[in-house]
Short mmCIF file of C-alpha atoms in Angstrom, two decimals:
data_model
loop_
_atom_site.label_atom_id
_atom_site.label_comp_id
_atom_site.label_asym_id
_atom_site.label_seq_id
_atom_site.Cartn_x
_atom_site.Cartn_y
_atom_site.Cartn_z
CA MET A 196 -18.35 0.84 116.81
CA THR A 197 -17.34 3.84 117.83
CA PHE A 198 -14.99 6.31 116.02
CA LYS A 199 -12.72 8.33 117.40
CA THR A 200 -11.73 11.77 116.58
CA GLU A 201 -8.34 10.94 115.74
CA GLN A 202 -8.79 7.95 113.32
CA VAL A 203 -9.51 10.03 110.48
CA ALA A 204 -8.55 7.58 108.42
CA LEU A 205 -10.29 4.16 109.22
CA ARG A 206 -13.61 6.57 109.70
CA ALA A 207 -13.62 7.52 106.15
CA GLU A 208 -13.52 4.28 105.56
CA ASN A 209 -15.09 2.51 108.41
CA VAL A 210 -18.47 4.96 107.45
CA ASP A 211 -18.64 4.93 103.36
CA ARG A 212 -18.41 1.44 104.12
CA ALA A 213 -20.89 2.20 106.85
CA ILE A 214 -23.25 3.32 104.87
CA LYS A 215 -23.56 2.00 101.87
CA GLY A 216 -24.09 -1.50 103.87
CA LEU A 217 -27.67 -0.04 105.18
CA VAL A 218 -28.67 0.97 102.88
CA ALA A 219 -28.24 -1.79 100.73
CA GLN A 220 -30.13 -3.42 103.01
CA MET A 221 -33.01 -0.74 102.83
CA TYR A 222 -34.26 -0.14 99.66
CA VAL A 223 -37.05 -2.18 98.54
CA LEU A 224 -37.48 -0.76 96.09
CA LYS A 225 -35.31 0.65 93.94
CA THR A 226 -34.17 -2.72 95.06
CA LEU A 227 -36.32 -4.07 92.78
CA VAL A 228 -36.60 -2.05 90.14
CA GLY A 229 -32.57 -2.87 89.98
CA THR A 230 -29.80 -0.50 88.15
CA THR A 231 -28.09 0.46 85.59
CA THR A 232 -25.91 3.20 85.14
CA THR A 233 -24.78 6.12 82.69
CA ASP A 234 -22.29 8.58 81.54
CA SER A 235 -24.70 11.06 80.42
CA TRP A 236 -26.94 13.69 82.52
CA LYS A 237 -29.62 13.71 79.98
CA ASP A 238 -31.16 10.07 78.44
CA THR A 239 -33.68 8.92 75.93
CA TYR A 240 -35.45 5.77 76.17
CA PHE A 241 -38.25 4.14 74.51
CA THR A 242 -41.60 2.32 75.46
CA GLU A 243 -42.50 -0.34 73.99
CA ASP A 244 -46.87 -0.54 72.95
CA PRO A 245 -47.56 -4.25 74.39
CA ALA A 246 -50.70 -4.54 72.06
CA VAL A 247 -49.88 -7.45 69.93
CA LEU A 248 -49.13 -6.89 66.44
CA THR A 249 -51.93 -7.45 63.31
CA GLY A 250 -51.79 -6.84 60.16
CA GLY A 251 -54.27 -4.07 59.47
CA THR A 252 -58.10 -4.21 57.53
CA GLY A 253 -58.18 -5.77 54.38
CA SER A 254 -54.65 -7.33 55.70
CA GLY A 255 -54.55 -10.64 57.71
CA ILE A 256 -52.32 -12.39 59.27
CA GLU A 257 -54.83 -15.34 59.41
CA GLY A 258 -55.59 -16.71 55.68
CA ILE A 259 -52.50 -15.54 53.60
CA PRO A 260 -53.67 -16.86 50.01
CA ARG A 261 -50.66 -18.43 47.96
CA LEU A 262 -47.82 -16.28 46.27
CA ALA A 263 -49.48 -13.67 48.07
CA ALA A 264 -47.14 -11.29 50.11
CA PHE A 265 -47.14 -10.69 53.90
CA PRO A 266 -48.54 -8.85 56.23
CA GLU A 267 -46.40 -5.98 57.13
CA LEU A 268 -46.37 -6.07 60.80
CA ALA A 269 -44.90 -2.83 62.60
CA PRO A 270 -44.48 -2.16 66.35
CA SER A 271 -44.56 0.72 67.85
CA TRP A 272 -42.09 2.43 70.84
CA LEU A 273 -42.15 6.10 72.70
CA LYS A 274 -39.54 8.05 72.88
CA GLN A 275 -39.34 9.69 75.63
CA SER A 276 -36.01 11.39 77.92
CA ALA A 277 -35.24 12.23 81.95
CA VAL A 278 -32.34 14.14 83.06
CA GLN A 279 -30.41 13.67 86.69
CA VAL A 280 -31.75 14.46 89.61
CA LYS A 281 -29.76 14.58 92.98
CA TYR A 282 -29.78 13.00 95.82
CA GLY A 283 -28.39 13.25 99.23
CA GLY A 284 -28.38 15.04 103.35
CA LYS A 285 -24.96 15.21 105.40
CA GLY A 286 -25.00 14.90 109.59
CA THR A 287 -22.62 16.89 111.68
CA ILE A 288 -21.33 15.61 114.88
CA SER A 289 -20.05 18.06 117.59
CA GLU A 290 -16.66 16.39 118.84
CA GLU A 291 -18.13 16.41 122.18
CA ASP A 292 -21.23 14.97 121.08
CA ALA A 293 -18.74 11.89 119.19
CA THR A 294 -16.52 10.97 122.69
CA THR A 295 -18.71 11.55 125.50
CA ASP A 296 -22.76 11.32 123.95
CA TYR A 297 -24.40 7.95 126.04
CA ILE A 298 -25.30 7.11 122.42
CA ASP A 299 -23.05 6.95 119.45
CA ALA A 300 -24.40 9.86 117.87
CA GLN A 301 -21.77 9.14 115.19
CA LYS A 302 -23.69 5.67 113.99
CA ARG A 303 -26.73 7.05 114.62
CA THR A 304 -26.12 9.84 112.53
CA MET A 305 -24.58 7.47 109.89
CA VAL A 306 -28.00 5.66 110.33
CA LYS A 307 -30.40 8.47 110.20
CA VAL A 308 -28.42 10.22 106.84
CA ALA A 309 -28.90 6.69 104.92
CA GLU A 310 -32.05 5.94 106.00
CA ALA A 311 -33.42 9.30 104.48
CA ILE A 312 -31.50 9.22 101.43
CA VAL A 313 -33.35 5.09 100.67
CA SER A 314 -36.18 7.50 101.81
CA ALA A 315 -35.94 10.29 99.59
CA VAL A 316 -35.48 7.56 96.72
CA ASP A 317 -37.38 4.78 97.29
CA GLY A 318 -40.38 7.05 97.80
CA ARG A 319 -39.77 8.86 93.80
CA ILE A 320 -39.21 5.50 92.52
CA TYR A 321 -42.97 4.96 93.51
CA THR A 322 -44.64 7.64 92.63
CA ASP A 323 -42.89 7.84 89.69
CA LEU A 324 -44.67 3.80 89.06
CA SER A 325 -48.26 5.03 90.68
CA ALA A 326 -48.26 7.33 88.10
CA ALA A 327 -46.50 5.35 84.81
CA ALA A 328 -49.97 2.79 85.82
CA THR A 329 -53.16 3.28 83.28
CA GLN A 330 -53.96 0.21 84.01
CA THR A 331 -56.10 1.54 87.89
CA ALA A 332 -59.93 0.72 88.99
CA ALA A 333 -60.95 1.72 93.07
CA ALA A 334 -60.96 -2.22 95.11
CA VAL A 335 -64.21 -4.16 95.44
CA ALA A 336 -64.35 -2.71 99.08
CA ASN A 337 -62.05 -1.67 101.16
CA TRP A 338 -59.85 -3.58 102.16
CA ASP A 339 -60.48 -2.29 106.27
CA ASP A 340 -64.08 -2.47 106.06
CA ALA A 341 -65.60 -2.49 109.41
CA VAL A 342 -67.34 -5.04 107.86
CA ILE A 343 -65.60 -7.97 107.33
CA ALA A 344 -67.21 -10.09 105.82
CA ASN A 345 -67.36 -6.88 102.99
CA ARG A 346 -63.14 -6.34 102.63
CA ASP A 347 -61.35 -8.85 99.26
CA PRO A 348 -58.20 -8.21 98.68
CA LEU A 349 -57.49 -11.45 96.71
CA LEU A 350 -59.96 -10.42 93.86
CA ASP A 351 -58.86 -6.29 93.89
CA VAL A 352 -55.70 -8.31 92.74
CA LEU A 353 -56.84 -11.00 90.86
CA ILE A 354 -58.42 -8.73 88.53
CA GLY A 355 -55.33 -7.06 87.91
CA VAL A 356 -53.53 -9.94 87.32
CA GLN A 357 -56.87 -10.93 84.60
CA VAL A 358 -55.98 -7.53 83.18
CA LEU A 359 -52.09 -7.87 82.89
CA LYS A 360 -53.18 -10.95 81.36
CA GLU A 361 -55.27 -9.63 78.86
CA ALA A 362 -52.50 -7.01 77.94
CA ASN A 363 -50.53 -9.29 76.67
CA VAL A 364 -48.14 -9.38 80.44
CA SER A 365 -46.63 -12.41 81.14
CA THR A 366 -47.44 -12.46 84.64
CA GLU A 367 -44.03 -13.94 85.52
CA GLY A 368 -42.17 -12.92 89.06
CA MET A 369 -45.60 -10.65 90.14
CA THR A 370 -44.77 -7.68 93.23
CA LEU A 371 -47.80 -7.06 95.48
CA LEU A 372 -46.48 -3.52 96.81
CA LEU A 373 -48.21 -2.45 100.45
CA SER A 374 -48.10 0.10 102.97
CA PRO A 375 -47.90 -1.25 106.01
CA HIS A 376 -51.55 -0.83 106.53
CA ALA A 377 -52.26 -2.67 103.88
CA ASN A 378 -50.34 -5.35 104.92
CA THR A 379 -51.55 -5.94 107.51
CA TYR A 380 -55.36 -5.96 106.51
CA TRP A 381 -53.61 -8.15 103.97
CA ILE A 382 -52.39 -10.82 105.30
CA THR A 383 -55.21 -11.30 107.97
CA ASN A 384 -57.98 -11.28 105.22
CA PRO A 385 -59.26 -14.95 105.09
CA LYS A 386 -59.64 -15.11 101.91
CA VAL A 387 -56.42 -14.26 101.74
CA LEU A 388 -55.92 -16.96 105.08
CA ALA A 389 -56.80 -20.25 102.90
CA ASN A 390 -55.41 -19.25 99.22
CA ASN A 391 -52.05 -20.52 102.04
CA ASN A 392 -49.99 -21.12 97.61
CA LEU A 393 -50.07 -16.91 96.34
CA ASP A 394 -46.36 -17.23 97.06
CA LYS A 395 -46.07 -18.95 93.94
CA THR A 396 -47.88 -16.57 92.37
CA PHE A 397 -46.16 -12.96 93.43
CA ASN A 398 -44.92 -11.78 96.57
CA VAL A 399 -45.00 -8.53 98.56
CA LYS A 400 -43.25 -6.47 99.54
CA VAL A 401 -44.29 -3.65 102.35
CA THR A 402 -43.05 -0.55 101.81
CA ASN A 403 -43.88 3.21 103.52
CA SER A 404 -42.99 4.50 99.77
CA VAL A 405 -45.93 3.00 99.18
CA THR A 406 -48.80 6.19 98.83
CA ASP A 407 -51.72 5.04 101.54
CA ASP A 408 -54.89 4.24 100.17
CA GLU A 409 -53.17 2.31 96.56
CA ALA A 410 -51.71 -1.76 95.89
CA LEU A 411 -49.08 -2.37 92.91
CA ILE A 412 -48.83 -4.99 91.62
CA TYR A 413 -45.38 -4.44 89.77
CA VAL A 414 -44.45 -7.12 87.22
CA ALA A 415 -40.46 -7.03 86.32
CA GLY A 416 -39.00 -5.53 83.76
CA ALA A 417 -41.33 -2.62 83.77
CA SER A 418 -38.54 0.20 84.69
CA THR A 419 -35.59 0.51 85.89
CA TRP A 420 -34.13 3.29 87.82
CA LYS A 421 -30.75 4.40 86.22
CA THR A 422 -28.12 6.65 88.41
CA ALA A 423 -24.48 8.34 87.02
CA LYS A 424 -23.45 8.05 90.15
CA GLY A 425 -24.39 5.56 92.36
CA LEU A 426 -23.94 6.21 96.41
CA SER A 427 -21.88 8.46 98.06
CA THR A 428 -20.41 8.72 101.50
CA ASP A 429 -17.86 11.99 102.00
CA VAL A 430 -16.58 12.36 106.65
CA ASP A 431 -14.96 15.80 106.82
CA VAL A 432 -12.98 16.09 110.29
CA VAL A 433 -12.93 19.37 112.18
CA SER A 434 -10.67 19.00 114.28
CA GLY A 435 -11.41 19.25 117.58
CA ILE A 436 -14.82 20.62 116.56
CA LYS A 437 -17.12 18.15 114.77
CA ILE A 438 -18.11 15.81 112.13
CA VAL A 439 -19.79 15.99 109.45
CA ILE A 440 -20.91 12.95 107.35
CA LYS A 441 -22.42 13.59 103.86
CA ALA A 442 -23.41 10.68 101.34
CA TRP A 443 -25.48 11.52 97.14
CA GLU A 444 -26.57 9.45 94.36
CA TYR A 445 -27.70 10.51 91.62
CA GLY A 446 -30.48 8.24 89.50
CA GLN A 447 -34.04 9.23 87.67
CA LEU A 448 -36.58 6.10 87.17
CA GLN A 449 -37.03 4.48 83.81
CA VAL A 450 -40.71 3.31 83.17
CA HIS A 451 -40.04 1.15 80.12
CA PHE A 452 -43.33 -1.54 80.20
CA PRO A 453 -46.41 0.68 81.70
CA LYS A 454 -48.17 -2.39 80.89
CA LYS A 455 -46.84 -3.81 83.39
CA LEU A 456 -47.72 -2.35 85.95
CA TYR A 457 -51.43 -2.55 87.55
CA LYS A 458 -52.22 0.02 90.05
CA ILE A 459 -55.60 -0.92 93.00
CA THR A 460 -57.32 2.43 95.08
CA ASP A 461 -59.33 3.71 97.25
CA ILE A 462 -58.41 -0.03 99.56
CA GLU A 463 -58.19 2.00 103.09
CA ALA A 464 -61.57 3.53 104.26
#
């Protein structure tokens, strides 16, 4: 679709819809973690200790004598806080480019502005998830090891699933996050290919936001993207001179259950 300078009202509406549509299709991690809204600049949230509760020494749950008091079971939460972060950018197209370029400069500018916002937000989400993952281990061998027989990405992932279960995490809704490089050696690994029902155990999502040399298992509900203002756009037309397309949003990642994360490191040679 080509936008002309005289179509100011239509252009603003179409640009807004187009950029939001593009962003919605591009997001991987923001879609995975889900979004909730807030009307505060600073939010307080809690991370829950996933340990199974016990009655403590000398006050066991099992074998309570007749008429004895029940042991006290006290869950615990860690109080945390975070502030909203603004993500944004703009693209400027001259009036000449908008009307005479061989390519649709305005459409391509919209795509690239949307791409930049997505890259920044998804990149922040992965960085925060990676930092919050206290359960982590190095790969048994590099997934791209020169000796194919040494590669065992499936074992690395299943060890992660085991660790999650031992931490009393329900492993329903697991997603394996991979970089494009790691995904190549995942989908071509003979052991992975031999287990054609893995999609019933976990999903695989591939994104450049995943740090090189890492893979991450994410269990649904581990975190959420908290936003005070979702993606917004603005089109400023300076008649006869330029069109300025801006896009921005606010947000922060809140990790509520870090035990629902498992990180695999050293997966690349």
